[in-house]
PDB file of C-alpha atoms in Angstrom:
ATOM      1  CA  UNK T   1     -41.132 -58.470   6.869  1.00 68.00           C
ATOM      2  CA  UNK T   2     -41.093 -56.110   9.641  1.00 72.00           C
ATOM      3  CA  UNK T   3     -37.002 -55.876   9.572  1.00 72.00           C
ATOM      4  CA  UNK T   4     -37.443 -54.723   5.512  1.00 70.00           C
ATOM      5  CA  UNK T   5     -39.998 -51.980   6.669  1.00 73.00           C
ATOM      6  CA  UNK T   6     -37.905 -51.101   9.316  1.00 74.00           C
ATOM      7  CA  UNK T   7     -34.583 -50.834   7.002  1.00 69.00           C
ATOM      8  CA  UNK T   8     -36.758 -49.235   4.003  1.00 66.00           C
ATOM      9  CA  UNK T   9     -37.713 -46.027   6.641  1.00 73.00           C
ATOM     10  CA  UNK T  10     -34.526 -45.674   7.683  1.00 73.00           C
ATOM     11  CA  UNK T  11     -32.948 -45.378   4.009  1.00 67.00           C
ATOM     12  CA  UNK T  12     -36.241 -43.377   3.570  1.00 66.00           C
ATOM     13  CA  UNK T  13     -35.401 -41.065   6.455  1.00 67.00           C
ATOM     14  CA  UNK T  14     -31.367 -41.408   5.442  1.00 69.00           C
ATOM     15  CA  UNK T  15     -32.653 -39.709   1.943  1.00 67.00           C
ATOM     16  CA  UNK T  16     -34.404 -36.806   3.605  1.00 68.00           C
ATOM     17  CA  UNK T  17     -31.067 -36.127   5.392  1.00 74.00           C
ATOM     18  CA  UNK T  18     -28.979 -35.918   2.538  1.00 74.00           C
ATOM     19  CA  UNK T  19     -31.580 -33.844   0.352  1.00 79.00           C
ATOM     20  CA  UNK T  20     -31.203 -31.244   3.204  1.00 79.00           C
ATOM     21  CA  UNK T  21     -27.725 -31.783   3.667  1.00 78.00           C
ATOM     22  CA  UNK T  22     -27.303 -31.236  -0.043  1.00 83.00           C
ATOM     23  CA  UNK T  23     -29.573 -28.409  -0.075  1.00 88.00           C
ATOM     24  CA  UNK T  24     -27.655 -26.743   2.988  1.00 90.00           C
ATOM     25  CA  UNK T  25     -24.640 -26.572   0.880  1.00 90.00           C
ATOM     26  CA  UNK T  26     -26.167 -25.391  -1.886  1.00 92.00           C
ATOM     27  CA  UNK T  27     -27.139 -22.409  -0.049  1.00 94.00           C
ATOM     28  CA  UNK T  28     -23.717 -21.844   1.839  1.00 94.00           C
ATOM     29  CA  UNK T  29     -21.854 -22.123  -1.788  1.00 94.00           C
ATOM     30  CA  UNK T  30     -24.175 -19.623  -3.378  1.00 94.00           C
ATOM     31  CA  UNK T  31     -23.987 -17.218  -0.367  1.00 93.00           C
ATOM     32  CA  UNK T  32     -19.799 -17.549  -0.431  1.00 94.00           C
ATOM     33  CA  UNK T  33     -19.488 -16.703  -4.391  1.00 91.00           C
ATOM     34  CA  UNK T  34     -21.884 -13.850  -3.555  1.00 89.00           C
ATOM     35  CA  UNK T  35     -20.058 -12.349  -0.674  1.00 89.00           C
ATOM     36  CA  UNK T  36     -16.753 -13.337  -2.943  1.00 86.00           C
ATOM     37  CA  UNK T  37     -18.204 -11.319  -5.470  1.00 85.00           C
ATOM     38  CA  UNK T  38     -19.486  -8.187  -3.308  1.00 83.00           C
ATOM     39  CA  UNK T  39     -16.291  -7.806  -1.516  1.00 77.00           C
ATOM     40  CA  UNK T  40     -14.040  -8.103  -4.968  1.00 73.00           C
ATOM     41  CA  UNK T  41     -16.545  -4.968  -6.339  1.00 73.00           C
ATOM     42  CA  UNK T  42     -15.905  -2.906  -3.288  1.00 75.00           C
ATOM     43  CA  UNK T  43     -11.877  -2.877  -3.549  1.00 77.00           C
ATOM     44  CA  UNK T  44     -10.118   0.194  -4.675  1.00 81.00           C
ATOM     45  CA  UNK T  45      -8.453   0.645  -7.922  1.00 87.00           C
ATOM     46  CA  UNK T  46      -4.659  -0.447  -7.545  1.00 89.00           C
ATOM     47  CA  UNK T  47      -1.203   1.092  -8.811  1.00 92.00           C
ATOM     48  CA  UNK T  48       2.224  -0.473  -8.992  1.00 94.00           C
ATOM     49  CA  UNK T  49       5.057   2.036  -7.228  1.00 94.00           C
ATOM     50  CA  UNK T  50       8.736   1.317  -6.259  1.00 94.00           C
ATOM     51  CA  UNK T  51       9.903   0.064  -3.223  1.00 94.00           C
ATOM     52  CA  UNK T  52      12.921  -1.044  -1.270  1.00 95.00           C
ATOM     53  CA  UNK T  53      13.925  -4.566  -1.254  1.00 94.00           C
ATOM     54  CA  UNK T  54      16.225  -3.520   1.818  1.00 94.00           C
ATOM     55  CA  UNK T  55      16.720  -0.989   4.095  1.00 95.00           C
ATOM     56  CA  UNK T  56      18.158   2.032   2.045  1.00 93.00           C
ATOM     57  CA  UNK T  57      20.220   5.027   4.244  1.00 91.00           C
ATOM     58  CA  UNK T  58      20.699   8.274   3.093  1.00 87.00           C
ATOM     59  CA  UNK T  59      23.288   8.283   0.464  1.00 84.00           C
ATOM     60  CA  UNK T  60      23.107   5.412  -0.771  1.00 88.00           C
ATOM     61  CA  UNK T  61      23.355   4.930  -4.301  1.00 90.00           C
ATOM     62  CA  UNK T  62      20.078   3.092  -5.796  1.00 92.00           C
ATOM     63  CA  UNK T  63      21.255  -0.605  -7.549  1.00 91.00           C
ATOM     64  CA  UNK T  64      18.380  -2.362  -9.396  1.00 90.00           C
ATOM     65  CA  UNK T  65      18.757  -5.088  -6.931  1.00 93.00           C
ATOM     66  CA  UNK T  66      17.395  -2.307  -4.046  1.00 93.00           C
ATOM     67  CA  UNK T  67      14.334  -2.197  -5.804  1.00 94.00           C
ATOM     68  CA  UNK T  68      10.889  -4.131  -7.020  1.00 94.00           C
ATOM     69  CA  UNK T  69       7.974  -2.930  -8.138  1.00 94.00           C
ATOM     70  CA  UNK T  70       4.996  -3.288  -5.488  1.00 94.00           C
ATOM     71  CA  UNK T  71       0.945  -3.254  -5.774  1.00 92.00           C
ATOM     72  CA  UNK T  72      -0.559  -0.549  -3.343  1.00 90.00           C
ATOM     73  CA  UNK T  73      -4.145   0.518  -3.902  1.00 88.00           C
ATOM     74  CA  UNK T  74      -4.629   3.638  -5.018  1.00 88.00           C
ATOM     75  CA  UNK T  75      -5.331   6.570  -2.273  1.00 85.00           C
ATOM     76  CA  UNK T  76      -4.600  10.281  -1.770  1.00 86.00           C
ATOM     77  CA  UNK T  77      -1.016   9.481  -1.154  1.00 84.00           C
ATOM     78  CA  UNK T  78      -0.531   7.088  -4.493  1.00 84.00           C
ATOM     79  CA  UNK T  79       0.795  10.553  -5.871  1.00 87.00           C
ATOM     80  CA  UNK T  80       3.508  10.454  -3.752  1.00 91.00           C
ATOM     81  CA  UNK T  81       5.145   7.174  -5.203  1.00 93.00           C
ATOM     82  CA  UNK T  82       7.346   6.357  -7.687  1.00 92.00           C
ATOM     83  CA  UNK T  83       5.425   4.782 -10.132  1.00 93.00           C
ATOM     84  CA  UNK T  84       7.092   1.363 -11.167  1.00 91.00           C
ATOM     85  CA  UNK T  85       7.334   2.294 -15.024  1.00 92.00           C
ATOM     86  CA  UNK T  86       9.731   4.657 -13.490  1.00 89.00           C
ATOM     87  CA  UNK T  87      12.413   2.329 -12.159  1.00 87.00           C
ATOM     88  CA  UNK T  88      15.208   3.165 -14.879  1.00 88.00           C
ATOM     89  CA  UNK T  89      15.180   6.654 -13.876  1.00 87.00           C
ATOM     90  CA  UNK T  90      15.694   6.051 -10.014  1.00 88.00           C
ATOM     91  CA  UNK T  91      18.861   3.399 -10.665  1.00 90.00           C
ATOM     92  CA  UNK T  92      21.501   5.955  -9.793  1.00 89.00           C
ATOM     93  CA  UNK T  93      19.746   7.690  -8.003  1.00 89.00           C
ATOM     94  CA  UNK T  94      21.244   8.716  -4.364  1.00 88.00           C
ATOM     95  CA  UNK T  95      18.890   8.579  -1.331  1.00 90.00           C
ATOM     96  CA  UNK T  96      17.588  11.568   0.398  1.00 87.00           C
ATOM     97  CA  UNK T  97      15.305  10.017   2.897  1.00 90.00           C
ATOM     98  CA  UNK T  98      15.874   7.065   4.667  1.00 93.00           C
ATOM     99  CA  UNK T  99      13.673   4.049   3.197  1.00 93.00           C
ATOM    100  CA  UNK T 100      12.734   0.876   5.016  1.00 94.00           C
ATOM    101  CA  UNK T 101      12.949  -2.630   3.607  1.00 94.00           C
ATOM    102  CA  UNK T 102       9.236  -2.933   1.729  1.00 92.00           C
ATOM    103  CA  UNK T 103       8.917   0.537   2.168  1.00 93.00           C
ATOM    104  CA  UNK T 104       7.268   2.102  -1.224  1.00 93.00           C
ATOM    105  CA  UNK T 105       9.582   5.130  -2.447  1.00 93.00           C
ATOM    106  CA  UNK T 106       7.974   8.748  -2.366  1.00 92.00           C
ATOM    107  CA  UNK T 107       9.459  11.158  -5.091  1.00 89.00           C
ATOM    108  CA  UNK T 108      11.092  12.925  -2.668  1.00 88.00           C
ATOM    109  CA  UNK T 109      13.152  10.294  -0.973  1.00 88.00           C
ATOM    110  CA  UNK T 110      15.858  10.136  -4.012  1.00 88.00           C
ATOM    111  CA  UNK T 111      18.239  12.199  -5.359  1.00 84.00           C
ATOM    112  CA  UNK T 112      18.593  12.219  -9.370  1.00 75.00           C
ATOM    113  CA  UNK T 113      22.309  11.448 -10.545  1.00 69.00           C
ATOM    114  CA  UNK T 114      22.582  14.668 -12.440  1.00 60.00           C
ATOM    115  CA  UNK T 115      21.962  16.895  -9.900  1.00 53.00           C
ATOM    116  CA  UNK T 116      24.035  14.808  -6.517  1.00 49.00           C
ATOM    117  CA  UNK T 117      26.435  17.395  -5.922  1.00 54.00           C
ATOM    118  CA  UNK T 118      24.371  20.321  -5.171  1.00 54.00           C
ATOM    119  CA  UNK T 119      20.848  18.316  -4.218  1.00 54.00           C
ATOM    120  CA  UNK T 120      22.340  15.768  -1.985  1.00 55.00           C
ATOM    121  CA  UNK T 121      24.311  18.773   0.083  1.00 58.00           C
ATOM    122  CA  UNK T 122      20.821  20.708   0.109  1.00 54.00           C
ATOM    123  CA  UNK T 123      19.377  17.546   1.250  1.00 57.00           C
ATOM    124  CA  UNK T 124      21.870  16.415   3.815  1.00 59.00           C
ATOM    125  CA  UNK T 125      21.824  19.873   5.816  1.00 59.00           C
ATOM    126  CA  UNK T 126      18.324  18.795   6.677  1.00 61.00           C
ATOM    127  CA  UNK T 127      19.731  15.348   8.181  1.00 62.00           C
ATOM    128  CA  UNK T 128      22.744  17.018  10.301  1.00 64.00           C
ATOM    129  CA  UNK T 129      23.494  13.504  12.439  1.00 64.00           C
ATOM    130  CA  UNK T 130      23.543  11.886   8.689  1.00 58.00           C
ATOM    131  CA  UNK T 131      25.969  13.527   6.721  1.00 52.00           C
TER     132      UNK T 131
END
């Protein structure tokens, strides 16, 4: 008789245990989603812009392999980014500015195709060791 009491308050204690156990991560999932939640609210908006999918030197002529279309958030400089809708208008395009691998591409870092034989000389004066 005494070994049944004895088992019966240890599944009794064994129950308390698990009721705060359970409660514990009850409280721990509810605090994560809320945090989850408070830090997705406070993000910036985001844009997608061009960038380099290898390191691009001035003059080279823009493939659509040397591009992909990246998601930056969206900041005072987001202006100065290609924006990806714009991709078709870049491939031809000969590089002014030299453009690391990753790198999103500013407006000013490519040449249009029209205008390469008077922009890219305008442009390459400013990059004497280049030309």
């Amino acid at each position: 008789m005494e070994k049944r009491r004895n088992m019966l308050k240890r599944i009794a204690s064994t129950g308390v245990n698990l009721v705060v156990l359970g409660v514990s991560v009850g409280i721990f999932l509810v605090a994560f989603i809320a945090l989850n939640a408070l830090g997705a609210a406070q993000k910036p908006p985001t844009i997608s812009v061009l960038s380099a999918t290898r390191n691009l030197n001035i003059g080279d002529v823009i493939t659509a392999n040397d591009l992909a279309v990246k998601t930056v958030f969206q900041d005072d400089n987001a202006s100065l980014y290609i924006p990806g809708e714009e991709v078709t208008g870049v491939i031809g395009g000969i590089v002014a500015q030299p453009i690391g691998s990753g790198q999103p591409v500013f407006r000013n870092a490519i040449v249009a195709p029209a205008a390469e034989g008077t922009r890219l000389a305008a442009v390459l004066a400013q990059f004497p060791g280049h030309s």
